[in-house]
PDB file of C-alpha atoms in Angstrom:
ATOM      1  CA  MET J   1     114.743  49.152  83.802  1.00 44.00           C
ATOM      2  CA  ALA J   2     113.877  52.531  82.241  1.00 43.00           C
ATOM      3  CA  PRO J   3     116.061  53.751  79.873  1.00 42.00           C
ATOM      4  CA  MET J   4     116.235  57.934  79.398  1.00 44.00           C
ATOM      5  CA  ALA J   5     119.285  59.677  78.254  1.00 42.00           C
ATOM      6  CA  ALA J   6     120.784  63.150  79.328  1.00 40.00           C
ATOM      7  CA  HIS J   7     123.614  65.507  79.438  1.00 39.00           C
ATOM      8  CA  PHE J   8     124.249  68.607  81.273  1.00 37.00           C
ATOM      9  CA  SER J   9     125.139  71.811  79.334  1.00 39.00           C
ATOM     10  CA  ARG J  10     125.883  74.512  81.896  1.00 39.00           C
ATOM     11  CA  PRO J  11     124.948  74.285  85.431  1.00 39.00           C
ATOM     12  CA  LEU J  12     121.656  75.897  86.659  1.00 39.00           C
ATOM     13  CA  ASN J  13     121.174  77.734  89.635  1.00 39.00           C
ATOM     14  CA  PRO J  14     117.822  78.192  90.768  1.00 38.00           C
ATOM     15  CA  ILE J  15     118.893  81.665  92.042  1.00 38.00           C
ATOM     16  CA  GLY J  16     120.465  82.482  88.743  1.00 39.00           C
ATOM     17  CA  LEU J  17     123.508  82.614  86.945  1.00 38.00           C
ATOM     18  CA  PRO J  18     126.200  85.036  86.986  1.00 39.00           C
ATOM     19  CA  LEU J  19     125.329  87.524  83.967  1.00 38.00           C
ATOM     20  CA  GLN J  20     127.680  87.454  81.242  1.00 40.00           C
ATOM     21  CA  MET J  21     126.516  91.290  80.613  1.00 39.00           C
ATOM     22  CA  ARG J  22     124.974  93.275  83.389  1.00 42.00           C
ATOM     23  CA  GLU J  23     124.238  96.534  81.250  1.00 45.00           C
ATOM     24  CA  LEU J  24     121.871  96.135  78.289  1.00 50.00           C
ATOM     25  CA  PRO J  25     120.867  98.623  76.135  1.00 47.00           C
ATOM     26  CA  GLN J  26     117.348 100.196  75.963  1.00 47.00           C
ATOM     27  CA  GLN J  27     115.417  99.471  72.382  1.00 44.00           C
ATOM     28  CA  GLY J  28     111.884  99.314  71.480  1.00 44.00           C
ATOM     29  CA  ASP J  29     109.091 100.542  73.287  1.00 40.00           C
ATOM     30  CA  TRP J  30     107.578  97.357  75.202  1.00 39.00           C
ATOM     31  CA  ASP J  31     106.515  98.196  78.769  1.00 42.00           C
ATOM     32  CA  TYR J  32     103.402  94.979  78.775  1.00 42.00           C
ATOM     33  CA  ILE J  33     103.747  91.850  77.550  1.00 43.00           C
ATOM     34  CA  PRO J  34     100.571  90.420  78.212  1.00 46.00           C
ATOM     35  CA  ASN J  35     100.016  86.574  79.148  1.00 52.00           C
ATOM     36  CA  MET J  36      99.158  84.418  76.200  1.00 51.00           C
ATOM     37  CA  PRO J  37      96.908  81.285  76.463  1.00 56.00           C
ATOM     38  CA  GLN J  38      98.444  77.734  76.930  1.00 62.00           C
ATOM     39  CA  SER J  39      99.033  75.503  74.032  1.00 69.00           C
ATOM     40  CA  LYS J  40      98.040  71.712  73.637  1.00 73.00           C
ATOM     41  CA  SER J  41     102.463  71.757  73.365  1.00 73.00           C
ATOM     42  CA  GLN J  42     102.502  73.541  76.896  1.00 82.00           C
ATOM     43  CA  ARG J  43     100.327  71.108  78.430  1.00 86.00           C
ATOM     44  CA  PRO J  44     102.826  68.603  79.366  1.00 89.00           C
ATOM     45  CA  LEU J  45     105.257  71.045  80.601  1.00 89.00           C
ATOM     46  CA  SER J  46     102.761  72.360  82.721  1.00 91.00           C
ATOM     47  CA  ALA J  47     102.444  69.408  83.986  1.00 92.00           C
ATOM     48  CA  ALA J  48     105.987  68.110  84.075  1.00 91.00           C
ATOM     49  CA  THR J  49     106.552  72.038  85.565  1.00 92.00           C
ATOM     50  CA  LEU J  50     104.081  71.160  88.299  1.00 93.00           C
ATOM     51  CA  GLN J  51     105.527  68.176  89.581  1.00 93.00           C
ATOM     52  CA  LEU J  52     108.974  69.452  89.883  1.00 91.00           C
ATOM     53  CA  LEU J  53     107.937  72.533  91.514  1.00 94.00           C
ATOM     54  CA  ARG J  54     106.088  70.438  94.539  1.00 94.00           C
ATOM     55  CA  PRO J  55     108.759  68.816  96.176  1.00 92.00           C
ATOM     56  CA  LEU J  56     110.613  71.991  95.792  1.00 92.00           C
ATOM     57  CA  VAL J  57     107.829  74.341  97.526  1.00 94.00           C
ATOM     58  CA  LYS J  58     108.238  71.327 100.113  1.00 92.00           C
ATOM     59  CA  ILE J  59     111.700  72.732 100.960  1.00 88.00           C
ATOM     60  CA  LEU J  60     110.760  76.557 100.836  1.00 88.00           C
ATOM     61  CA  LEU J  61     107.664  76.188 103.143  1.00 88.00           C
ATOM     62  CA  ARG J  62     110.439  74.635 105.581  1.00 82.00           C
ATOM     63  CA  ASN J  63     112.394  77.125 105.764  1.00 77.00           C
ATOM     64  CA  ASN J  64     109.455  79.705 105.662  1.00 77.00           C
ATOM     65  CA  VAL J  65     110.035  81.010 101.806  1.00 85.00           C
ATOM     66  CA  PRO J  66     106.729  82.436 100.816  1.00 86.00           C
ATOM     67  CA  HIS J  67     105.533  82.573  97.541  1.00 89.00           C
ATOM     68  CA  GLN J  68     106.799  86.081  96.740  1.00 88.00           C
ATOM     69  CA  THR J  69     109.994  85.258  97.461  1.00 89.00           C
ATOM     70  CA  LEU J  70     110.002  82.638  95.185  1.00 92.00           C
ATOM     71  CA  ALA J  71     108.437  84.478  92.378  1.00 92.00           C
ATOM     72  CA  GLU J  72     110.995  87.408  92.670  1.00 92.00           C
ATOM     73  CA  TRP J  73     113.781  84.402  92.350  1.00 92.00           C
ATOM     74  CA  ALA J  74     112.171  83.194  89.561  1.00 94.00           C
ATOM     75  CA  LYS J  75     111.965  86.490  87.831  1.00 94.00           C
ATOM     76  CA  GLN J  76     115.540  87.010  88.218  1.00 93.00           C
ATOM     77  CA  ALA J  77     116.446  83.261  86.645  1.00 93.00           C
ATOM     78  CA  TYR J  78     114.271  83.890  83.719  1.00 94.00           C
ATOM     79  CA  ILE J  79     116.540  86.892  83.083  1.00 94.00           C
ATOM     80  CA  ASP J  80     119.861  85.699  83.606  1.00 92.00           C
ATOM     81  CA  VAL J  81     118.917  82.516  81.107  1.00 93.00           C
ATOM     82  CA  ALA J  82     117.508  84.773  78.372  1.00 94.00           C
ATOM     83  CA  ASN J  83     120.512  87.170  78.728  1.00 92.00           C
ATOM     84  CA  SER J  84     123.084  84.606  78.435  1.00 90.00           C
ATOM     85  CA  ASP J  85     121.887  81.652  76.700  1.00 91.00           C
ATOM     86  CA  PHE J  86     119.209  83.444  74.067  1.00 91.00           C
ATOM     87  CA  GLY J  87     120.750  86.157  72.671  1.00 89.00           C
ATOM     88  CA  ILE J  88     121.156  86.344  68.494  1.00 90.00           C
ATOM     89  CA  ALA J  89     124.318  85.797  66.769  1.00 88.00           C
ATOM     90  CA  GLY J  90     126.304  88.491  66.017  1.00 88.00           C
ATOM     91  CA  LYS J  91     124.218  90.890  68.039  1.00 90.00           C
ATOM     92  CA  LYS J  92     123.937  92.299  71.671  1.00 90.00           C
ATOM     93  CA  GLN J  93     121.604  91.682  73.676  1.00 91.00           C
ATOM     94  CA  THR J  94     119.183  94.324  74.640  1.00 91.00           C
ATOM     95  CA  VAL J  95     116.810  94.513  77.915  1.00 92.00           C
ATOM     96  CA  SER J  96     114.390  94.729  75.058  1.00 93.00           C
ATOM     97  CA  ARG J  97     114.572  91.436  73.939  1.00 93.00           C
ATOM     98  CA  VAL J  98     115.178  90.094  76.925  1.00 93.00           C
ATOM     99  CA  ALA J  99     111.634  91.396  77.833  1.00 93.00           C
ATOM    100  CA  ILE J 100     109.893  89.935  74.995  1.00 93.00           C
ATOM    101  CA  LEU J 101     111.443  86.252  76.167  1.00 94.00           C
ATOM    102  CA  THR J 102     110.283  86.464  79.286  1.00 94.00           C
ATOM    103  CA  GLY J 103     107.170  88.210  79.279  1.00 93.00           C
ATOM    104  CA  LEU J 104     108.392  91.194  81.963  1.00 93.00           C
ATOM    105  CA  THR J 105     108.113  94.651  81.651  1.00 92.00           C
ATOM    106  CA  ARG J 106     111.864  96.751  80.580  1.00 92.00           C
ATOM    107  CA  LYS J 107     111.594  98.590  83.686  1.00 92.00           C
ATOM    108  CA  GLU J 108     111.595  95.110  85.616  1.00 91.00           C
ATOM    109  CA  VAL J 109     114.334  93.564  83.545  1.00 92.00           C
ATOM    110  CA  GLN J 110     116.681  96.855  84.176  1.00 91.00           C
ATOM    111  CA  ARG J 111     116.097  96.060  87.709  1.00 90.00           C
ATOM    112  CA  LEU J 112     117.207  92.738  88.592  1.00 90.00           C
ATOM    113  CA  LEU J 113     119.790  93.307  85.784  1.00 88.00           C
ATOM    114  CA  ASN J 114     121.458  95.846  88.111  1.00 85.00           C
ATOM    115  CA  ARG J 115     120.955  93.675  91.031  1.00 80.00           C
ATOM    116  CA  PRO J 116     124.260  92.609  92.842  1.00 70.00           C
ATOM    117  CA  ASP J 117     125.168  89.007  91.745  1.00 63.00           C
ATOM    118  CA  ASN J 118     124.556  87.045  94.669  1.00 48.00           C
ATOM    119  CA  ALA J 119     124.607  83.409  92.964  1.00 45.00           C
ATOM    120  CA  GLN J 120     127.865  82.555  94.408  1.00 45.00           C
ATOM    121  CA  HIS J 121     128.463  81.444  97.614  1.00 45.00           C
ATOM    122  CA  ALA J 122     131.022  80.063  99.583  1.00 45.00           C
ATOM    123  CA  ASP J 123     129.681  76.997 100.885  1.00 47.00           C
ATOM    124  CA  GLY J 124     129.705  75.247  97.691  1.00 52.00           C
ATOM    125  CA  GLU J 125     133.471  75.654  97.481  1.00 60.00           C
ATOM    126  CA  GLU J 126     133.417  74.008 101.570  1.00 62.00           C
ATOM    127  CA  TYR J 127     131.505  71.516 100.563  1.00 61.00           C
ATOM    128  CA  HIS J 128     133.589  70.582  97.637  1.00 72.00           C
ATOM    129  CA  ARG J 129     136.484  71.187  99.805  1.00 82.00           C
ATOM    130  CA  ALA J 130     135.611  68.653 102.555  1.00 85.00           C
ATOM    131  CA  SER J 131     134.898  66.012  99.730  1.00 83.00           C
ATOM    132  CA  ARG J 132     138.218  66.397  98.460  1.00 86.00           C
ATOM    133  CA  VAL J 133     139.922  65.549 101.822  1.00 92.00           C
ATOM    134  CA  ILE J 134     137.975  62.588 102.324  1.00 91.00           C
ATOM    135  CA  THR J 135     138.200  61.284  98.911  1.00 87.00           C
ATOM    136  CA  GLY J 136     141.975  62.023  99.648  1.00 89.00           C
ATOM    137  CA  TRP J 137     141.968  60.112 102.528  1.00 93.00           C
ATOM    138  CA  VAL J 138     140.468  57.016 101.442  1.00 89.00           C
ATOM    139  CA  ARG J 139     142.087  56.946  98.002  1.00 86.00           C
ATOM    140  CA  ASP J 140     145.911  58.451  98.805  1.00 88.00           C
ATOM    141  CA  PRO J 141     148.056  55.550  99.720  1.00 89.00           C
ATOM    142  CA  ASP J 142     150.387  58.568 101.922  1.00 92.00           C
ATOM    143  CA  PHE J 143     147.182  58.509 104.148  1.00 93.00           C
ATOM    144  CA  GLY J 144     145.846  55.144 104.277  1.00 90.00           C
ATOM    145  CA  ASP J 145     146.913  51.038 102.873  1.00 87.00           C
ATOM    146  CA  GLY J 146     145.997  52.081  99.556  1.00 79.00           C
ATOM    147  CA  LYS J 147     142.995  49.564  99.036  1.00 80.00           C
ATOM    148  CA  GLY J 148     140.388  52.382 100.490  1.00 82.00           C
ATOM    149  CA  HIS J 149     141.268  51.901 103.992  1.00 88.00           C
ATOM    150  CA  PRO J 150     142.431  55.144 105.582  1.00 92.00           C
ATOM    151  CA  HIS J 151     144.379  54.996 108.585  1.00 94.00           C
ATOM    152  CA  PRO J 152     144.048  57.159 112.020  1.00 95.00           C
ATOM    153  CA  LEU J 153     145.713  60.150 111.840  1.00 96.00           C
ATOM    154  CA  ARG J 154     147.325  62.681 114.087  1.00 94.00           C
ATOM    155  CA  MET J 155     146.637  66.666 113.357  1.00 95.00           C
ATOM    156  CA  GLU J 156     150.497  66.972 113.711  1.00 93.00           C
ATOM    157  CA  ALA J 157     153.107  64.751 112.762  1.00 89.00           C
ATOM    158  CA  LYS J 158     155.935  63.898 110.637  1.00 86.00           C
ATOM    159  CA  GLY J 159     155.068  62.516 106.949  1.00 84.00           C
ATOM    160  CA  ALA J 160     151.494  61.586 106.985  1.00 91.00           C
ATOM    161  CA  SER J 161     148.933  63.289 109.670  1.00 94.00           C
ATOM    162  CA  PHE J 162     145.682  65.303 109.267  1.00 95.00           C
ATOM    163  CA  ALA J 163     147.231  69.040 108.675  1.00 94.00           C
ATOM    164  CA  GLU J 164     149.194  67.557 105.284  1.00 93.00           C
ATOM    165  CA  LEU J 165     145.650  65.716 103.871  1.00 94.00           C
ATOM    166  CA  VAL J 166     143.667  69.180 104.593  1.00 93.00           C
ATOM    167  CA  LYS J 167     146.654  70.858 102.803  1.00 91.00           C
ATOM    168  CA  ARG J 168     147.132  68.528 100.042  1.00 90.00           C
ATOM    169  CA  TYR J 169     143.447  68.259  99.354  1.00 88.00           C
ATOM    170  CA  SER J 170     141.956  71.522 100.380  1.00 84.00           C
ATOM    171  CA  GLY J 171     144.463  74.163  99.642  1.00 75.00           C
ATOM    172  CA  ASP J 172     144.725  77.122 102.308  1.00 78.00           C
ATOM    173  CA  MET J 173     141.697  76.122 104.444  1.00 84.00           C
ATOM    174  CA  PRO J 174     143.108  75.728 108.157  1.00 91.00           C
ATOM    175  CA  ALA J 175     143.207  72.176 108.987  1.00 92.00           C
ATOM    176  CA  ARG J 176     141.603  72.858 112.181  1.00 93.00           C
ATOM    177  CA  ALA J 177     138.429  74.581 110.462  1.00 91.00           C
ATOM    178  CA  MET J 178     138.490  71.359 108.354  1.00 92.00           C
ATOM    179  CA  LEU J 179     138.474  69.043 111.127  1.00 93.00           C
ATOM    180  CA  ASP J 180     136.059  71.029 113.079  1.00 91.00           C
ATOM    181  CA  GLU J 181     133.266  70.851 110.076  1.00 86.00           C
ATOM    182  CA  LEU J 182     133.818  66.708 109.929  1.00 91.00           C
ATOM    183  CA  LEU J 183     133.090  66.676 113.773  1.00 91.00           C
ATOM    184  CA  ARG J 184     130.103  68.582 113.023  1.00 85.00           C
ATOM    185  CA  ALA J 185     129.252  66.491 110.209  1.00 82.00           C
ATOM    186  CA  GLY J 186     129.645  63.046 111.673  1.00 87.00           C
ATOM    187  CA  ALA J 187     132.442  61.920 108.997  1.00 90.00           C
ATOM    188  CA  VAL J 188     135.343  61.872 111.745  1.00 94.00           C
ATOM    189  CA  LYS J 189     135.501  61.080 115.007  1.00 94.00           C
ATOM    190  CA  GLN J 190     138.761  61.744 117.474  1.00 93.00           C
ATOM    191  CA  LEU J 191     140.070  59.126 119.446  1.00 93.00           C
ATOM    192  CA  LYS J 192     141.130  59.347 123.357  1.00 91.00           C
ATOM    193  CA  ASP J 193     144.915  59.161 122.115  1.00 93.00           C
ATOM    194  CA  GLY J 194     143.639  62.438 119.783  1.00 92.00           C
ATOM    195  CA  ARG J 195     144.151  60.821 116.584  1.00 95.00           C
ATOM    196  CA  ILE J 196     141.464  61.773 114.025  1.00 96.00           C
ATOM    197  CA  CYS J 197     139.524  58.531 112.405  1.00 95.00           C
ATOM    198  CA  LEU J 198     137.488  58.638 109.657  1.00 95.00           C
ATOM    199  CA  LEU J 199     133.844  57.251 110.181  1.00 92.00           C
ATOM    200  CA  ALA J 200     131.893  57.674 106.312  1.00 86.00           C
ATOM    201  CA  ARG J 201     133.503  57.937 102.787  1.00 81.00           C
ATOM    202  CA  GLY J 202     131.543  60.605 101.546  1.00 77.00           C
ATOM    203  CA  TYR J 203     130.582  64.188 102.894  1.00 75.00           C
ATOM    204  CA  VAL J 204     127.046  64.774 103.813  1.00 69.00           C
ATOM    205  CA  PRO J 205     126.490  68.201 105.656  1.00 66.00           C
ATOM    206  CA  GLN J 206     124.069  68.413 108.239  1.00 60.00           C
ATOM    207  CA  LYS J 207     120.438  68.441 107.800  1.00 56.00           C
ATOM    208  CA  GLY J 208     118.844  71.783 106.991  1.00 56.00           C
ATOM    209  CA  SER J 209     122.609  73.568 106.773  1.00 65.00           C
ATOM    210  CA  SER J 210     123.315  75.912 104.204  1.00 71.00           C
ATOM    211  CA  GLU J 211     126.157  73.110 102.715  1.00 69.00           C
ATOM    212  CA  LYS J 212     122.923  71.065 102.082  1.00 74.00           C
ATOM    213  CA  LEU J 213     120.961  73.630 100.509  1.00 79.00           C
ATOM    214  CA  ASN J 214     123.946  74.307  98.080  1.00 79.00           C
ATOM    215  CA  ILE J 215     123.899  70.520  97.357  1.00 81.00           C
ATOM    216  CA  LEU J 216     119.569  70.959  96.834  1.00 85.00           C
ATOM    217  CA  GLY J 217     120.771  73.805  93.367  1.00 87.00           C
ATOM    218  CA  SER J 218     123.842  72.544  92.576  1.00 88.00           C
ATOM    219  CA  ASP J 219     122.517  68.869  91.895  1.00 91.00           C
ATOM    220  CA  THR J 220     119.676  69.395  90.853  1.00 92.00           C
ATOM    221  CA  ALA J 221     120.681  71.978  88.601  1.00 92.00           C
ATOM    222  CA  ASP J 222     122.928  69.308  86.882  1.00 94.00           C
ATOM    223  CA  LEU J 223     120.055  67.001  86.800  1.00 94.00           C
ATOM    224  CA  ILE J 224     117.769  69.083  85.370  1.00 93.00           C
ATOM    225  CA  ALA J 225     120.599  70.495  82.248  1.00 92.00           C
ATOM    226  CA  THR J 226     121.163  67.010  81.781  1.00 93.00           C
ATOM    227  CA  ILE J 227     117.376  66.522  80.747  1.00 92.00           C
ATOM    228  CA  ASP J 228     117.530  70.103  78.995  1.00 90.00           C
ATOM    229  CA  HIS J 229     120.819  68.576  76.704  1.00 91.00           C
ATOM    230  CA  ASN J 230     118.806  64.858  75.681  1.00 90.00           C
ATOM    231  CA  LEU J 231     115.685  67.164  74.764  1.00 88.00           C
ATOM    232  CA  TYR J 232     116.761  70.177  73.256  1.00 86.00           C
ATOM    233  CA  GLU J 233     120.347  70.030  72.369  1.00 81.00           C
ATOM    234  CA  LYS J 234     121.985  67.095  71.259  1.00 70.00           C
ATOM    235  CA  PRO J 235     119.686  63.964  71.271  1.00 69.00           C
ATOM    236  CA  ALA J 236     121.818  61.998  68.773  1.00 79.00           C
ATOM    237  CA  LYS J 237     124.871  62.211  71.377  1.00 87.00           C
ATOM    238  CA  PRO J 238     122.775  61.670  74.851  1.00 92.00           C
ATOM    239  CA  ARG J 239     124.595  61.531  78.092  1.00 93.00           C
ATOM    240  CA  ILE J 240     123.227  58.691  80.589  1.00 93.00           C
ATOM    241  CA  GLN J 241     120.346  59.026  82.247  1.00 93.00           C
ATOM    242  CA  ARG J 242     118.885  56.124  83.932  1.00 93.00           C
ATOM    243  CA  LYS J 243     116.414  54.800  86.188  1.00 94.00           C
ATOM    244  CA  VAL J 244     115.603  51.089  87.867  1.00 95.00           C
ATOM    245  CA  MET J 245     111.744  51.452  89.569  1.00 96.00           C
ATOM    246  CA  TYR J 246     109.135  49.332  90.906  1.00 97.00           C
ATOM    247  CA  ASP J 247     106.121  50.339  92.715  1.00 96.00           C
ATOM    248  CA  ASN J 248     104.888  47.118  94.651  1.00 96.00           C
ATOM    249  CA  VAL J 249     107.974  46.126  96.804  1.00 97.00           C
ATOM    250  CA  PRO J 250     107.103  45.191 100.709  1.00 96.00           C
ATOM    251  CA  VAL J 251     108.781  47.973 103.317  1.00 95.00           C
ATOM    252  CA  GLU J 252     111.340  45.059 103.870  1.00 97.00           C
ATOM    253  CA  ALA J 253     112.469  44.563 100.232  1.00 98.00           C
ATOM    254  CA  ALA J 254     112.855  48.391 100.069  1.00 97.00           C
ATOM    255  CA  ARG J 255     115.175  48.370 102.942  1.00 96.00           C
ATOM    256  CA  GLU J 256     117.109  45.701 101.671  1.00 98.00           C
ATOM    257  CA  PHE J 257     117.289  47.806  98.291  1.00 98.00           C
ATOM    258  CA  GLN J 258     118.489  50.774 100.400  1.00 97.00           C
ATOM    259  CA  ILE J 259     121.322  48.938 101.628  1.00 96.00           C
ATOM    260  CA  LEU J 260     122.438  47.315  98.852  1.00 97.00           C
ATOM    261  CA  ALA J 261     121.989  50.227  96.517  1.00 96.00           C
ATOM    262  CA  ALA J 262     123.823  52.137  98.890  1.00 94.00           C
ATOM    263  CA  ALA J 263     127.255  50.082  98.803  1.00 94.00           C
ATOM    264  CA  GLN J 264     126.728  49.084  94.864  1.00 96.00           C
ATOM    265  CA  SER J 265     126.724  52.997  94.169  1.00 95.00           C
ATOM    266  CA  GLN J 266     129.820  53.440  96.418  1.00 91.00           C
ATOM    267  CA  GLU J 267     132.254  50.989  94.822  1.00 92.00           C
ATOM    268  CA  LEU J 268     130.633  52.860  91.174  1.00 95.00           C
ATOM    269  CA  LEU J 269     131.513  56.451  92.431  1.00 92.00           C
ATOM    270  CA  GLU J 270     135.147  55.527  94.117  1.00 89.00           C
ATOM    271  CA  ALA J 271     135.623  53.553  90.980  1.00 92.00           C
ATOM    272  CA  LEU J 272     134.369  56.429  89.219  1.00 94.00           C
ATOM    273  CA  ASP J 273     136.567  59.116  91.158  1.00 91.00           C
ATOM    274  CA  ARG J 274     140.122  56.929  90.549  1.00 89.00           C
ATOM    275  CA  TRP J 275     139.490  57.465  86.760  1.00 94.00           C
ATOM    276  CA  LEU J 276     138.445  60.933  86.719  1.00 93.00           C
ATOM    277  CA  SER J 277     141.349  61.905  89.617  1.00 89.00           C
ATOM    278  CA  HIS J 278     143.791  60.810  87.109  1.00 90.00           C
ATOM    279  CA  ARG J 279     142.849  62.980  84.746  1.00 93.00           C
ATOM    280  CA  ASP J 280     142.133  65.960  86.693  1.00 92.00           C
ATOM    281  CA  ARG J 281     144.579  68.772  86.205  1.00 91.00           C
ATOM    282  CA  ASP J 282     144.257  69.973  89.578  1.00 86.00           C
ATOM    283  CA  VAL J 283     145.237  66.604  91.161  1.00 84.00           C
ATOM    284  CA  ASN J 284     147.773  65.445  88.134  1.00 87.00           C
ATOM    285  CA  PRO J 285     149.312  68.558  86.595  1.00 88.00           C
ATOM    286  CA  ALA J 286     150.748  65.980  84.135  1.00 91.00           C
ATOM    287  CA  SER J 287     147.175  65.163  82.758  1.00 93.00           C
ATOM    288  CA  LYS J 288     147.237  66.045  79.032  1.00 93.00           C
ATOM    289  CA  GLY J 289     144.489  67.366  76.518  1.00 94.00           C
ATOM    290  CA  THR J 290     143.068  70.470  75.954  1.00 96.00           C
ATOM    291  CA  GLY J 291     139.852  72.875  76.653  1.00 96.00           C
ATOM    292  CA  ARG J 292     138.323  72.564  80.410  1.00 96.00           C
ATOM    293  CA  VAL J 293     135.672  70.378  80.977  1.00 96.00           C
ATOM    294  CA  ARG J 294     133.335  69.629  84.494  1.00 95.00           C
ATOM    295  CA  VAL J 295     132.224  66.410  84.185  1.00 96.00           C
ATOM    296  CA  GLY J 296     130.798  63.680  86.195  1.00 96.00           C
ATOM    297  CA  LEU J 297     127.993  61.367  87.281  1.00 96.00           C
ATOM    298  CA  GLY J 298     125.300  61.990  89.759  1.00 94.00           C
ATOM    299  CA  LEU J 299     123.358  58.906  91.794  1.00 94.00           C
ATOM    300  CA  TYR J 300     120.190  59.182  93.809  1.00 94.00           C
ATOM    301  CA  HIS J 301     117.550  56.867  95.935  1.00 96.00           C
ATOM    302  CA  PHE J 302     114.143  57.588  95.984  1.00 95.00           C
ATOM    303  CA  GLU J 303     111.209  55.853  97.985  1.00 95.00           C
ATOM    304  CA  GLU J 304     107.834  56.840  98.358  1.00 93.00           C
ATOM    305  CA  ARG J 305     104.961  55.087 100.669  1.00 92.00           C
ATOM    306  CA  LEU J 306     102.167  54.557  98.055  1.00 93.00           C
ATOM    307  CA  ASP J 307      99.873  52.634 101.203  1.00 88.00           C
ATOM    308  CA  LYS J 308      98.303  54.175 104.224  1.00 71.00           C
ATOM    309  CA  GLU J 309     100.191  53.028 106.779  1.00 60.00           C
ATOM    310  CA  SER J 310     102.938  55.213 108.440  1.00 49.00           C
TER     311      SER J 310
END
């Protein structure tokens, strides 16, 4: 085991966070911020950033995203984070301060601050709606046996139906649209008698779909925010960040591990889902307490071929 700890502060977005303030006053005469030589303390960060960027760049190249576009997104993220997270207490954030923090000119900062917000898309909401529908189908005794075995459902029926399931767990999304999406993702199938049968206990969008790319942003952002919390914010109260790994495992054992890890991880996630759902006010309005927190646990499997065989 390689124990590490972590916590997630606010989620980051690779395209940029929604800004708390869009119009910043101009101050000072900074129009050029020189590049500073890399210090010894920055070298580990440089190596870590390059390691982090490689899999991201691989995805970007697969989607025909050139370097210039990534550079523009990086500028936007720098400005958004500097503006929202690096202000001085009691003082209004300024264009000049954001320029100093980011190394960009005031003109560039103002240009990007004036750009309309584009970080929030409906894709993320659709992903969560589909996930909630599947989770409710598995967990809710009105739509299964109460022990994690969902019943096949008719689209419309008195009592338990697919339409009622969607209404209960997805709000105002049309049942037909939800069925089409779950069919497209391979999460359900429609039997000859018209009933709808659940095939997957979790929602995974199609390869390359916009929903999957949304997961790239949200899940990776949560992990990095967790690491950021553990490194800089509250190291005395770390959030869980654990990993188990061995690097000389036979291919056959790796396949077995994938099956084992998937099964045991699913059991853990379903147990945690039951616990959290009873305390989430959207699911259980009677849940008591103060404030509002987004909380969860993410699991992922990784595998890398180290020999030269294909």
